[in-house]
mmCIF file with all atom_site columns, C-alpha atoms in Angstrom:
data_model
loop_
_atom_site.group_PDB
_atom_site.id
_atom_site.type_symbol
_atom_site.label_atom_id
_atom_site.label_alt_id
_atom_site.label_comp_id
_atom_site.label_asym_id
_atom_site.label_entity_id
_atom_site.label_seq_id
_atom_site.pdbx_PDB_ins_code
_atom_site.Cartn_x
_atom_site.Cartn_y
_atom_site.Cartn_z
_atom_site.occupancy
_atom_site.B_iso_or_equiv
_atom_site.pdbx_formal_charge
_atom_site.auth_seq_id
_atom_site.auth_comp_id
_atom_site.auth_asym_id
_atom_site.auth_atom_id
_atom_site.pdbx_PDB_model_num
ATOM 1  C CA . UNK M 1 1  ? 10.704  1.146   -9.320  1.00 82.00 ? 1  UNK M CA 1
ATOM 2  C CA . UNK M 1 2  ? 13.434  0.287   -6.829  1.00 88.00 ? 2  UNK M CA 1
ATOM 3  C CA . UNK M 1 3  ? 11.415  1.642   -3.924  1.00 90.00 ? 3  UNK M CA 1
ATOM 4  C CA . UNK M 1 4  ? 8.330   -0.282  -4.971  1.00 90.00 ? 4  UNK M CA 1
ATOM 5  C CA . UNK M 1 5  ? 10.463  -3.417  -5.243  1.00 93.00 ? 5  UNK M CA 1
ATOM 6  C CA . UNK M 1 6  ? 11.643  -2.749  -1.676  1.00 93.00 ? 6  UNK M CA 1
ATOM 7  C CA . UNK M 1 7  ? 8.040   -2.418  -0.483  1.00 93.00 ? 7  UNK M CA 1
ATOM 8  C CA . UNK M 1 8  ? 7.220   -5.689  -2.213  1.00 94.00 ? 8  UNK M CA 1
ATOM 9  C CA . UNK M 1 9  ? 10.111  -7.361  -0.381  1.00 92.00 ? 9  UNK M CA 1
ATOM 10 C CA . UNK M 1 10 ? 8.996   -5.983  2.997   1.00 89.00 ? 10 UNK M CA 1
ATOM 11 C CA . UNK M 1 11 ? 5.488   -7.354  2.423   1.00 94.00 ? 11 UNK M CA 1
ATOM 12 C CA . UNK M 1 12 ? 6.552   -10.904 1.605   1.00 93.00 ? 12 UNK M CA 1
ATOM 13 C CA . UNK M 1 13 ? 5.065   -13.196 4.262   1.00 91.00 ? 13 UNK M CA 1
ATOM 14 C CA . UNK M 1 14 ? 3.684   -10.226 6.231   1.00 94.00 ? 14 UNK M CA 1
ATOM 15 C CA . UNK M 1 15 ? 0.290   -8.602  6.453   1.00 95.00 ? 15 UNK M CA 1
ATOM 16 C CA . UNK M 1 16 ? 1.774   -5.159  7.055   1.00 95.00 ? 16 UNK M CA 1
ATOM 17 C CA . UNK M 1 17 ? 5.172   -3.508  6.621   1.00 94.00 ? 17 UNK M CA 1
ATOM 18 C CA . UNK M 1 18 ? 6.438   -4.260  10.121  1.00 92.00 ? 18 UNK M CA 1
ATOM 19 C CA . UNK M 1 19 ? 4.688   -7.572  10.675  1.00 92.00 ? 19 UNK M CA 1
ATOM 20 C CA . UNK M 1 20 ? 1.207   -8.768  11.476  1.00 94.00 ? 20 UNK M CA 1
ATOM 21 C CA . UNK M 1 21 ? -0.188  -5.488  12.807  1.00 94.00 ? 21 UNK M CA 1
ATOM 22 C CA . UNK M 1 22 ? -0.632  -2.148  11.102  1.00 93.00 ? 22 UNK M CA 1
ATOM 23 C CA . UNK M 1 23 ? 1.783   0.559   12.268  1.00 94.00 ? 23 UNK M CA 1
ATOM 24 C CA . UNK M 1 24 ? 2.443   4.199   11.504  1.00 94.00 ? 24 UNK M CA 1
ATOM 25 C CA . UNK M 1 25 ? 4.754   3.006   8.716   1.00 94.00 ? 25 UNK M CA 1
ATOM 26 C CA . UNK M 1 26 ? 1.764   1.530   6.873   1.00 94.00 ? 26 UNK M CA 1
ATOM 27 C CA . UNK M 1 27 ? -0.271  4.696   7.336   1.00 91.00 ? 27 UNK M CA 1
ATOM 28 C CA . UNK M 1 28 ? 2.548   6.868   6.039   1.00 92.00 ? 28 UNK M CA 1
ATOM 29 C CA . UNK M 1 29 ? 3.236   4.698   3.011   1.00 93.00 ? 29 UNK M CA 1
ATOM 30 C CA . UNK M 1 30 ? -0.339  4.036   1.906   1.00 91.00 ? 30 UNK M CA 1
ATOM 31 C CA . UNK M 1 31 ? -0.719  7.698   0.973   1.00 86.00 ? 31 UNK M CA 1
ATOM 32 C CA . UNK M 1 32 ? 2.270   7.580   -1.358  1.00 89.00 ? 32 UNK M CA 1
ATOM 33 C CA . UNK M 1 33 ? 1.507   4.190   -2.843  1.00 90.00 ? 33 UNK M CA 1
ATOM 34 C CA . UNK M 1 34 ? -2.112  4.969   -3.622  1.00 85.00 ? 34 UNK M CA 1
ATOM 35 C CA . UNK M 1 35 ? -1.037  8.246   -5.191  1.00 86.00 ? 35 UNK M CA 1
ATOM 36 C CA . UNK M 1 36 ? 1.198   6.264   -7.554  1.00 88.00 ? 36 UNK M CA 1
ATOM 37 C CA . UNK M 1 37 ? -1.699  3.915   -8.239  1.00 84.00 ? 37 UNK M CA 1
ATOM 38 C CA . UNK M 1 38 ? -4.008  6.838   -9.099  1.00 82.00 ? 38 UNK M CA 1
ATOM 39 C CA . UNK M 1 39 ? -1.332  8.308   -11.368 1.00 87.00 ? 39 UNK M CA 1
ATOM 40 C CA . UNK M 1 40 ? -1.306  5.095   -13.378 1.00 89.00 ? 40 UNK M CA 1
ATOM 41 C CA . UNK M 1 41 ? 1.551   3.097   -11.853 1.00 89.00 ? 41 UNK M CA 1
ATOM 42 C CA . UNK M 1 42 ? 1.162   -0.563  -12.817 1.00 91.00 ? 42 UNK M CA 1
ATOM 43 C CA . UNK M 1 43 ? 0.690   -2.356  -9.514  1.00 89.00 ? 43 UNK M CA 1
ATOM 44 C CA . UNK M 1 44 ? 0.112   -5.717  -11.210 1.00 92.00 ? 44 UNK M CA 1
ATOM 45 C CA . UNK M 1 45 ? 3.860   -6.374  -11.055 1.00 93.00 ? 45 UNK M CA 1
ATOM 46 C CA . UNK M 1 46 ? 3.660   -6.013  -7.253  1.00 94.00 ? 46 UNK M CA 1
ATOM 47 C CA . UNK M 1 47 ? 1.120   -8.611  -6.065  1.00 96.00 ? 47 UNK M CA 1
ATOM 48 C CA . UNK M 1 48 ? 2.100   -8.378  -2.388  1.00 96.00 ? 48 UNK M CA 1
ATOM 49 C CA . UNK M 1 49 ? 1.657   -4.619  -2.548  1.00 95.00 ? 49 UNK M CA 1
ATOM 50 C CA . UNK M 1 50 ? -1.723  -4.978  -4.233  1.00 94.00 ? 50 UNK M CA 1
ATOM 51 C CA . UNK M 1 51 ? -2.906  -7.251  -1.429  1.00 95.00 ? 51 UNK M CA 1
ATOM 52 C CA . UNK M 1 52 ? -1.540  -4.818  1.169   1.00 95.00 ? 52 UNK M CA 1
ATOM 53 C CA . UNK M 1 53 ? -3.360  -1.885  -0.493  1.00 92.00 ? 53 UNK M CA 1
ATOM 54 C CA . UNK M 1 54 ? -6.622  -3.816  -0.322  1.00 92.00 ? 54 UNK M CA 1
ATOM 55 C CA . UNK M 1 55 ? -5.929  -4.803  3.279   1.00 94.00 ? 55 UNK M CA 1
ATOM 56 C CA . UNK M 1 56 ? -5.255  -1.168  4.182   1.00 91.00 ? 56 UNK M CA 1
ATOM 57 C CA . UNK M 1 57 ? -8.460  -0.030  2.471   1.00 88.00 ? 57 UNK M CA 1
ATOM 58 C CA . UNK M 1 58 ? -10.386 -2.569  4.531   1.00 89.00 ? 58 UNK M CA 1
ATOM 59 C CA . UNK M 1 59 ? -8.552  -1.844  7.800   1.00 88.00 ? 59 UNK M CA 1
ATOM 60 C CA . UNK M 1 60 ? -8.275  1.943   7.909   1.00 86.00 ? 60 UNK M CA 1
ATOM 61 C CA . UNK M 1 61 ? -11.512 3.520   9.070   1.00 80.00 ? 61 UNK M CA 1
ATOM 62 C CA . UNK M 1 62 ? -12.795 6.123   6.588   1.00 76.00 ? 62 UNK M CA 1
ATOM 63 C CA . UNK M 1 63 ? -10.042 5.291   4.067   1.00 75.00 ? 63 UNK M CA 1
ATOM 64 C CA . UNK M 1 64 ? -12.259 5.975   1.058   1.00 72.00 ? 64 UNK M CA 1
ATOM 65 C CA . UNK M 1 65 ? -13.506 9.228   2.540   1.00 68.00 ? 65 UNK M CA 1
ATOM 66 C CA . UNK M 1 66 ? -10.028 10.548  3.238   1.00 66.00 ? 66 UNK M CA 1
ATOM 67 C CA . UNK M 1 67 ? -7.773  9.011   0.606   1.00 69.00 ? 67 UNK M CA 1
ATOM 68 C CA . UNK M 1 68 ? -10.080 7.488   -1.967  1.00 62.00 ? 68 UNK M CA 1
ATOM 69 C CA . UNK M 1 69 ? -11.256 10.795  -3.410  1.00 62.00 ? 69 UNK M CA 1
ATOM 70 C CA . UNK M 1 70 ? -7.910  12.583  -3.158  1.00 56.00 ? 70 UNK M CA 1
ATOM 71 C CA . UNK M 1 71 ? -6.830  12.722  -6.790  1.00 53.00 ? 71 UNK M CA 1
ATOM 72 C CA . UNK M 1 72 ? -10.151 12.018  -8.483  1.00 54.00 ? 72 UNK M CA 1
#
């Protein structure tokens, strides 16, 4: 929970973790965050993170092909 709260804080007033452009930090973290989401973590308490997840899904080419099917 504390780490997800930290992610939420980083994403306040930013599109991505380090600012307005996606970086390697976003790519590294999206794997972990979406794994938590697929395992049932309640992301509704992290609205900034939810928006970031959607933004990453829309931004990363072949996201669904690579990550979307991972734990299904």
